[in-house]
Amino acid sequence: MVVPVFRGAVKFAYRFLVNNLVTLFLATAMTAIAWTLHRLGQDNIVDYSWWLLQQKPVESLGVAFFVALVATVYFMSRPRPVYLVDYACFKPPAPCRVPFATFIEHTKLINKDEKSVQFQTRILERSGLGEETCLPPANHFIPPNATMEASRAEAQLVIFSAIDDLMKKTGLKHKDIDILVVNCSLFSPTPSLSAMIINKYKLRSNIRSFNLSGMGCSAGLISIDLARDLLQVHPRANALVVSAEIITPNFYNGNQRSMLLPNCLFRMGAAAILLSNRRREARRAKYRLTHVVRTHKGADDRAYRCVYEEEDGEGHSGISLSKDLMTIAVEALKSNITTLGPLVLPMSEQLLFVLALAGRKLVNPKWKSYLPDFKQAFEHFCIHAGGRAVIDELQKNLSLTAEHVEASRMTLHRFGNTSSSSLWYELNYIESKGRMRRGDRVWQIGFGSGFKCNSAVWKCLRTIKPTVDGPWADCIDRYPVQIPEVVRL
């Protein structure tokens, strides 16, 4: 019992000293300067300054001008802060609910191949999804009504509902929106979804609008990054970011197992996010965006094809998920955190990582590499709820506790894989539990086709109280729930 306590004390002392080394040095230096000035006395300091100005006016004014110039350049070149004012998530209506029994019954009626039905049943049993996930109205038909009209109807339902909720929460007016970024990977109609929003809300004619497609489940953070870059260029601007995935046109009606997985995991959802660089918004904003790190492994053929839209041998189109998906995801994550680590990790973790790397290079190549403890950098983790395997793998590789991945597991259970919007359902779960405090740091991790791993880091600006509305309002008290390894159907 004594040894673990001693180790804990040593770890605490090490982290405190290394992480606060600069602060301790500056505090010591300032104390020494203050003591020296105190000994000189106020009169001597004033007299010396006046004498210096009289005897060397050019040098004195030059130094003052240089200091003023450096200060001006520093403040003018600083990136504009990007605030997350608020966000809203679409809550599917009860009639769209798809219990396991309904899903299996419909699958049997649609697909006559017994082996395919059994395969989907086994996937659903181990998926981590619950009984309340939802599919769009068109998917409740037998066979599914995958028409353009039905797809547009789903897009209007999920996107307009999320935007309406956001406008109600923030008091946002249509004339206040300067930038619009929409991402939806698999449904890209003409006119675009961004044009659909502009038409619905009668947005300004000079709005800067963008529509991203084909970028997978990580596209939500790509949209955040694009909006951030635009807010650096356009002062005093508001950006509306909409993340959604339209399920209606993407039901796979074949028997290839790698293409049947999305049928079992993907469910309807959307999120609308209001970003702003206006200083006055800092008073009511929830978060400030501190970092976005994007990693793209598309140069590797295996990574490029691990999530691939194609036709099977019978001509049925769908999304094929490779068996190498998790291996590629972990590789992409390692590349991503190699860039993110120096930006967010405390000095104690960076020093241990460098020492371990040097030891492997100079002493023994068989030394185990040191995995930095990202729990020292973040209080909350929002891992893309792509499936139970994704969450399990990241929990293991990042050495996270069950509480750290609770938001991801519960989001998967309640809403399923809602693609790029899942990160916002997870963030709302943390808020609804009353766990978000001022100063807390949040790490959002998204994975997507291509293959991409993207990270966004947010800092909470105020303690957030649980709200009476939102997607978790009527069920948050029931969570967390125990999710069995296998649900027998």
PDB file of C-alpha atoms in Angstrom, residues 181-390:
ATOM      1  CA  VAL A 181     -20.710  25.606 -44.188  1.00  0.00           C
ATOM      2  CA  VAL A 182     -22.675  22.385 -44.722  1.00  0.00           C
ATOM      3  CA  ASN A 183     -21.270  18.857 -44.787  1.00  0.00           C
ATOM      4  CA  CYS A 184     -23.089  15.729 -45.889  1.00  0.00           C
ATOM      5  CA  SER A 185     -21.033  12.895 -47.292  1.00  0.00           C
ATOM      6  CA  LEU A 186     -23.379  10.694 -49.325  1.00  0.00           C
ATOM      7  CA  PHE A 187     -26.229  12.938 -50.477  1.00  0.00           C
ATOM      8  CA  SER A 188     -25.200  15.742 -52.797  1.00  0.00           C
ATOM      9  CA  PRO A 189     -28.232  17.028 -54.744  1.00  0.00           C
ATOM     10  CA  THR A 190     -28.511  19.969 -57.104  1.00  0.00           C
ATOM     11  CA  PRO A 191     -29.178  22.640 -55.908  1.00  0.00           C
ATOM     12  CA  SER A 192     -26.912  21.880 -52.948  1.00  0.00           C
ATOM     13  CA  LEU A 193     -27.952  21.486 -49.323  1.00  0.00           C
ATOM     14  CA  SER A 194     -26.391  24.865 -48.559  1.00  0.00           C
ATOM     15  CA  ALA A 195     -28.607  26.417 -51.252  1.00  0.00           C
ATOM     16  CA  MET A 196     -31.588  24.633 -49.682  1.00  0.00           C
ATOM     17  CA  ILE A 197     -30.821  26.335 -46.355  1.00  0.00           C
ATOM     18  CA  ILE A 198     -30.336  29.728 -47.983  1.00  0.00           C
ATOM     19  CA  ASN A 199     -33.694  29.366 -49.722  1.00  0.00           C
ATOM     20  CA  LYS A 200     -35.516  28.232 -46.578  1.00  0.00           C
ATOM     21  CA  TYR A 201     -34.227  30.994 -44.298  1.00  0.00           C
ATOM     22  CA  LYS A 202     -33.882  33.709 -46.977  1.00  0.00           C
ATOM     23  CA  LEU A 203     -30.249  34.346 -46.123  1.00  0.00           C
ATOM     24  CA  ARG A 204     -28.362  37.324 -47.493  1.00  0.00           C
ATOM     25  CA  SER A 205     -27.256  37.355 -51.121  1.00  0.00           C
ATOM     26  CA  ASN A 206     -23.622  38.053 -50.158  1.00  0.00           C
ATOM     27  CA  ILE A 207     -23.351  35.081 -47.779  1.00  0.00           C
ATOM     28  CA  ARG A 208     -20.223  32.959 -48.182  1.00  0.00           C
ATOM     29  CA  SER A 209     -21.607  29.423 -48.510  1.00  0.00           C
ATOM     30  CA  PHE A 210     -19.819  26.088 -48.872  1.00  0.00           C
ATOM     31  CA  ASN A 211     -21.133  22.541 -49.350  1.00  0.00           C
ATOM     32  CA  LEU A 212     -18.786  19.634 -48.499  1.00  0.00           C
ATOM     33  CA  SER A 213     -19.562  16.100 -49.683  1.00  0.00           C
ATOM     34  CA  GLY A 214     -17.836  12.723 -49.831  1.00  0.00           C
ATOM     35  CA  MET A 215     -15.611  13.435 -46.816  1.00  0.00           C
ATOM     36  CA  GLY A 216     -17.040  10.847 -44.438  1.00  0.00           C
ATOM     37  CA  CYS A 217     -17.753  10.922 -40.737  1.00  0.00           C
ATOM     38  CA  SER A 218     -14.889  13.310 -39.968  1.00  0.00           C
ATOM     39  CA  ALA A 219     -16.324  16.037 -42.207  1.00  0.00           C
ATOM     40  CA  GLY A 220     -17.854  17.845 -39.234  1.00  0.00           C
ATOM     41  CA  LEU A 221     -14.425  18.855 -37.940  1.00  0.00           C
ATOM     42  CA  ILE A 222     -13.318  19.733 -41.485  1.00  0.00           C
ATOM     43  CA  SER A 223     -16.272  22.127 -41.602  1.00  0.00           C
ATOM     44  CA  ILE A 224     -15.197  23.608 -38.268  1.00  0.00           C
ATOM     45  CA  ASP A 225     -11.670  24.082 -39.634  1.00  0.00           C
ATOM     46  CA  LEU A 226     -12.969  25.744 -42.804  1.00  0.00           C
ATOM     47  CA  ALA A 227     -15.212  28.056 -40.786  1.00  0.00           C
ATOM     48  CA  ARG A 228     -12.292  28.926 -38.503  1.00  0.00           C
ATOM     49  CA  ASP A 229     -10.107  29.887 -41.473  1.00  0.00           C
ATOM     50  CA  LEU A 230     -12.890  32.041 -42.927  1.00  0.00           C
ATOM     51  CA  LEU A 231     -13.397  33.770 -39.577  1.00  0.00           C
ATOM     52  CA  GLN A 232      -9.713  34.716 -39.573  1.00  0.00           C
ATOM     53  CA  VAL A 233     -10.226  36.595 -42.827  1.00  0.00           C
ATOM     54  CA  HIS A 234     -13.618  38.192 -42.184  1.00  0.00           C
ATOM     55  CA  PRO A 235     -13.838  40.307 -39.018  1.00  0.00           C
ATOM     56  CA  ARG A 236     -16.963  40.567 -36.844  1.00  0.00           C
ATOM     57  CA  ALA A 237     -18.609  37.594 -38.568  1.00  0.00           C
ATOM     58  CA  ASN A 238     -20.880  34.698 -37.620  1.00  0.00           C
ATOM     59  CA  ALA A 239     -20.522  31.241 -39.162  1.00  0.00           C
ATOM     60  CA  LEU A 240     -23.269  28.626 -39.234  1.00  0.00           C
ATOM     61  CA  VAL A 241     -21.935  25.073 -39.551  1.00  0.00           C
ATOM     62  CA  VAL A 242     -24.343  22.210 -40.303  1.00  0.00           C
ATOM     63  CA  SER A 243     -23.292  18.554 -40.062  1.00  0.00           C
ATOM     64  CA  ALA A 244     -25.619  15.792 -41.254  1.00  0.00           C
ATOM     65  CA  GLU A 245     -25.778  12.458 -43.025  1.00  0.00           C
ATOM     66  CA  ILE A 246     -28.810  11.514 -45.105  1.00  0.00           C
ATOM     67  CA  ILE A 247     -29.622   7.832 -44.720  1.00  0.00           C
ATOM     68  CA  THR A 248     -32.532   7.472 -47.185  1.00  0.00           C
ATOM     69  CA  PRO A 249     -30.626   7.016 -50.478  1.00  0.00           C
ATOM     70  CA  ASN A 250     -27.901   4.820 -48.979  1.00  0.00           C
ATOM     71  CA  PHE A 251     -29.691   1.632 -47.965  1.00  0.00           C
ATOM     72  CA  TYR A 252     -27.795  -1.377 -49.328  1.00  0.00           C
ATOM     73  CA  ASN A 253     -30.017  -4.084 -50.767  1.00  0.00           C
ATOM     74  CA  GLY A 254     -27.381  -6.696 -51.603  1.00  0.00           C
ATOM     75  CA  ASN A 255     -25.659  -9.561 -49.801  1.00  0.00           C
ATOM     76  CA  GLN A 256     -21.984  -8.553 -49.616  1.00  0.00           C
ATOM     77  CA  ARG A 257     -21.105  -8.594 -45.920  1.00  0.00           C
ATOM     78  CA  SER A 258     -18.651  -5.684 -45.938  1.00  0.00           C
ATOM     79  CA  MET A 259     -21.434  -3.526 -47.418  1.00  0.00           C
ATOM     80  CA  LEU A 260     -24.154  -4.703 -45.013  1.00  0.00           C
ATOM     81  CA  LEU A 261     -22.442  -3.158 -41.970  1.00  0.00           C
ATOM     82  CA  PRO A 262     -23.619   0.435 -42.599  1.00  0.00           C
ATOM     83  CA  ASN A 263     -27.258  -0.762 -42.656  1.00  0.00           C
ATOM     84  CA  CYS A 264     -26.827  -1.984 -39.077  1.00  0.00           C
ATOM     85  CA  LEU A 265     -24.918   0.999 -37.646  1.00  0.00           C
ATOM     86  CA  PHE A 266     -25.948   4.256 -39.330  1.00  0.00           C
ATOM     87  CA  ARG A 267     -28.934   6.210 -38.038  1.00  0.00           C
ATOM     88  CA  MET A 268     -30.446   9.647 -38.674  1.00  0.00           C
ATOM     89  CA  GLY A 269     -29.064  12.783 -37.000  1.00  0.00           C
ATOM     90  CA  ALA A 270     -27.787  16.327 -37.576  1.00  0.00           C
ATOM     91  CA  ALA A 271     -26.235  19.232 -35.705  1.00  0.00           C
ATOM     92  CA  ALA A 272     -26.121  22.998 -36.231  1.00  0.00           C
ATOM     93  CA  ILE A 273     -23.270  24.994 -34.690  1.00  0.00           C
ATOM     94  CA  LEU A 274     -22.878  28.779 -34.379  1.00  0.00           C
ATOM     95  CA  LEU A 275     -19.297  30.068 -34.449  1.00  0.00           C
ATOM     96  CA  SER A 276     -18.310  33.709 -34.135  1.00  0.00           C
ATOM     97  CA  ASN A 277     -15.212  35.913 -33.912  1.00  0.00           C
ATOM     98  CA  ARG A 278     -17.110  38.844 -32.426  1.00  0.00           C
ATOM     99  CA  ARG A 279     -15.560  39.872 -29.108  1.00  0.00           C
ATOM    100  CA  ARG A 280     -18.915  40.572 -27.501  1.00  0.00           C
ATOM    101  CA  GLU A 281     -19.952  36.950 -28.067  1.00  0.00           C
ATOM    102  CA  ALA A 282     -17.270  35.832 -25.601  1.00  0.00           C
ATOM    103  CA  ARG A 283     -19.601  36.778 -22.746  1.00  0.00           C
ATOM    104  CA  ARG A 284     -22.237  34.190 -23.676  1.00  0.00           C
ATOM    105  CA  ALA A 285     -20.185  31.686 -25.703  1.00  0.00           C
ATOM    106  CA  LYS A 286     -19.778  28.169 -24.355  1.00  0.00           C
ATOM    107  CA  TYR A 287     -16.361  27.331 -25.791  1.00  0.00           C
ATOM    108  CA  ARG A 288     -13.320  28.777 -27.532  1.00  0.00           C
ATOM    109  CA  LEU A 289     -11.656  26.809 -30.317  1.00  0.00           C
ATOM    110  CA  THR A 290      -7.968  26.357 -29.516  1.00  0.00           C
ATOM    111  CA  HIS A 291      -6.681  23.786 -32.037  1.00  0.00           C
ATOM    112  CA  VAL A 292      -7.718  21.825 -35.115  1.00  0.00           C
ATOM    113  CA  VAL A 293      -5.375  19.112 -36.395  1.00  0.00           C
ATOM    114  CA  ARG A 294      -6.158  17.198 -39.589  1.00  0.00           C
ATOM    115  CA  THR A 295      -4.470  14.006 -40.804  1.00  0.00           C
ATOM    116  CA  HIS A 296      -5.048  12.499 -44.249  1.00  0.00           C
ATOM    117  CA  LYS A 297      -3.726   9.017 -45.113  1.00  0.00           C
ATOM    118  CA  GLY A 298      -5.151   8.978 -48.640  1.00  0.00           C
ATOM    119  CA  ALA A 299      -1.718   8.527 -50.246  1.00  0.00           C
ATOM    120  CA  ASP A 300      -1.791   4.918 -49.042  1.00  0.00           C
ATOM    121  CA  ASP A 301      -3.963   2.702 -51.264  1.00  0.00           C
ATOM    122  CA  ARG A 302      -5.078   0.513 -48.372  1.00  0.00           C
ATOM    123  CA  ALA A 303      -6.233   3.533 -46.371  1.00  0.00           C
ATOM    124  CA  TYR A 304      -7.870   5.114 -49.417  1.00  0.00           C
ATOM    125  CA  ARG A 305     -10.055   2.066 -50.088  1.00  0.00           C
ATOM    126  CA  CYS A 306     -10.904   1.024 -46.504  1.00  0.00           C
ATOM    127  CA  VAL A 307     -14.211   2.962 -46.675  1.00  0.00           C
ATOM    128  CA  TYR A 308     -15.281   2.821 -50.309  1.00  0.00           C
ATOM    129  CA  GLU A 309     -18.527   3.417 -52.180  1.00  0.00           C
ATOM    130  CA  GLU A 310     -18.957   0.897 -54.957  1.00  0.00           C
ATOM    131  CA  GLU A 311     -21.255  -1.636 -56.586  1.00  0.00           C
ATOM    132  CA  ASP A 312     -21.286  -5.309 -55.686  1.00  0.00           C
ATOM    133  CA  GLY A 313     -21.323  -8.151 -58.210  1.00  0.00           C
ATOM    134  CA  GLU A 314     -25.083  -7.807 -58.650  1.00  0.00           C
ATOM    135  CA  GLY A 315     -25.003  -4.062 -59.298  1.00  0.00           C
ATOM    136  CA  HIS A 316     -26.214  -2.937 -55.857  1.00  0.00           C
ATOM    137  CA  SER A 317     -24.371   0.186 -54.693  1.00  0.00           C
ATOM    138  CA  GLY A 318     -23.284   0.694 -51.102  1.00  0.00           C
ATOM    139  CA  ILE A 319     -20.431   1.538 -48.751  1.00  0.00           C
ATOM    140  CA  SER A 320     -17.837  -1.189 -48.293  1.00  0.00           C
ATOM    141  CA  LEU A 321     -15.968  -1.277 -44.950  1.00  0.00           C
ATOM    142  CA  SER A 322     -12.598  -3.028 -45.070  1.00  0.00           C
ATOM    143  CA  LYS A 323     -11.376  -5.507 -42.439  1.00  0.00           C
ATOM    144  CA  ASP A 324      -8.284  -3.294 -42.108  1.00  0.00           C
ATOM    145  CA  LEU A 325     -10.402  -0.325 -41.011  1.00  0.00           C
ATOM    146  CA  MET A 326      -9.460  -0.408 -37.319  1.00  0.00           C
ATOM    147  CA  THR A 327      -5.746  -0.902 -38.034  1.00  0.00           C
ATOM    148  CA  ILE A 328      -5.771   2.059 -40.407  1.00  0.00           C
ATOM    149  CA  ALA A 329      -7.751   4.158 -37.927  1.00  0.00           C
ATOM    150  CA  VAL A 330      -5.159   3.548 -35.206  1.00  0.00           C
ATOM    151  CA  GLU A 331      -2.328   4.451 -37.601  1.00  0.00           C
ATOM    152  CA  ALA A 332      -4.122   7.662 -38.554  1.00  0.00           C
ATOM    153  CA  LEU A 333      -4.716   8.468 -34.878  1.00  0.00           C
ATOM    154  CA  LYS A 334      -1.010   8.037 -34.095  1.00  0.00           C
ATOM    155  CA  SER A 335      -0.099  10.422 -36.902  1.00  0.00           C
ATOM    156  CA  ASN A 336      -2.684  12.898 -35.660  1.00  0.00           C
ATOM    157  CA  ILE A 337      -1.568  12.885 -32.028  1.00  0.00           C
ATOM    158  CA  THR A 338       2.069  13.259 -33.114  1.00  0.00           C
ATOM    159  CA  THR A 339       1.082  16.733 -34.324  1.00  0.00           C
ATOM    160  CA  LEU A 340      -1.471  17.434 -31.619  1.00  0.00           C
ATOM    161  CA  GLY A 341       0.655  16.296 -28.675  1.00  0.00           C
ATOM    162  CA  PRO A 342       3.163  19.196 -28.593  1.00  0.00           C
ATOM    163  CA  LEU A 343       0.257  21.656 -28.790  1.00  0.00           C
ATOM    164  CA  VAL A 344      -1.710  20.336 -25.818  1.00  0.00           C
ATOM    165  CA  LEU A 345       0.379  18.044 -23.632  1.00  0.00           C
ATOM    166  CA  PRO A 346       1.968  19.422 -20.457  1.00  0.00           C
ATOM    167  CA  MET A 347       5.757  19.649 -20.451  1.00  0.00           C
ATOM    168  CA  SER A 348       6.056  16.667 -18.093  1.00  0.00           C
ATOM    169  CA  GLU A 349       4.490  14.318 -20.664  1.00  0.00           C
ATOM    170  CA  GLN A 350       6.502  15.766 -23.547  1.00  0.00           C
ATOM    171  CA  LEU A 351       9.743  15.308 -21.598  1.00  0.00           C
ATOM    172  CA  LEU A 352       8.948  11.659 -20.811  1.00  0.00           C
ATOM    173  CA  PHE A 353       8.139  11.033 -24.467  1.00  0.00           C
ATOM    174  CA  VAL A 354      11.438  12.603 -25.632  1.00  0.00           C
ATOM    175  CA  LEU A 355      13.460  10.678 -23.049  1.00  0.00           C
ATOM    176  CA  ALA A 356      11.828   7.376 -24.060  1.00  0.00           C
ATOM    177  CA  LEU A 357      12.461   8.136 -27.743  1.00  0.00           C
ATOM    178  CA  ALA A 358      16.097   9.011 -27.037  1.00  0.00           C
ATOM    179  CA  GLY A 359      16.487   5.812 -25.011  1.00  0.00           C
ATOM    180  CA  ARG A 360      15.205   3.690 -27.896  1.00  0.00           C
ATOM    181  CA  LYS A 361      17.521   5.432 -30.348  1.00  0.00           C
ATOM    182  CA  LEU A 362      20.674   5.528 -28.204  1.00  0.00           C
ATOM    183  CA  VAL A 363      20.408   2.744 -25.610  1.00  0.00           C
ATOM    184  CA  ASN A 364      18.055  -0.105 -26.503  1.00  0.00           C
ATOM    185  CA  PRO A 365      15.791  -0.230 -29.588  1.00  0.00           C
ATOM    186  CA  LYS A 366      13.584  -2.783 -27.795  1.00  0.00           C
ATOM    187  CA  TRP A 367      12.503  -0.290 -25.163  1.00  0.00           C
ATOM    188  CA  LYS A 368       8.771   0.180 -25.174  1.00  0.00           C
ATOM    189  CA  SER A 369       7.731   3.520 -26.650  1.00  0.00           C
ATOM    190  CA  TYR A 370       6.087   5.906 -24.203  1.00  0.00           C
ATOM    191  CA  LEU A 371       2.443   6.748 -24.909  1.00  0.00           C
ATOM    192  CA  PRO A 372       1.727  10.221 -23.523  1.00  0.00           C
ATOM    193  CA  ASP A 373      -1.075  10.459 -20.987  1.00  0.00           C
ATOM    194  CA  PHE A 374      -3.652  12.630 -22.740  1.00  0.00           C
ATOM    195  CA  LYS A 375      -5.762  12.599 -19.588  1.00  0.00           C
ATOM    196  CA  GLN A 376      -3.299  15.237 -18.347  1.00  0.00           C
ATOM    197  CA  ALA A 377      -4.309  17.489 -21.275  1.00  0.00           C
ATOM    198  CA  PHE A 378      -8.092  16.989 -21.419  1.00  0.00           C
ATOM    199  CA  GLU A 379     -10.962  16.578 -19.014  1.00  0.00           C
ATOM    200  CA  HIS A 380     -13.429  15.306 -21.634  1.00  0.00           C
ATOM    201  CA  PHE A 381     -13.175  13.100 -24.728  1.00  0.00           C
ATOM    202  CA  CYS A 382     -15.674  12.974 -27.607  1.00  0.00           C
ATOM    203  CA  ILE A 383     -14.702   9.995 -29.761  1.00  0.00           C
ATOM    204  CA  HIS A 384     -16.662   9.478 -32.965  1.00  0.00           C
ATOM    205  CA  ALA A 385     -19.371   6.919 -32.199  1.00  0.00           C
ATOM    206  CA  GLY A 386     -18.683   4.929 -35.347  1.00  0.00           C
ATOM    207  CA  GLY A 387     -19.200   1.608 -33.615  1.00  0.00           C
ATOM    208  CA  ARG A 388     -18.284  -0.330 -30.518  1.00  0.00           C
ATOM    209  CA  ALA A 389     -14.966  -1.482 -32.052  1.00  0.00           C
ATOM    210  CA  VAL A 390     -13.899   2.123 -32.721  1.00  0.00           C
TER     211      VAL A 390
END
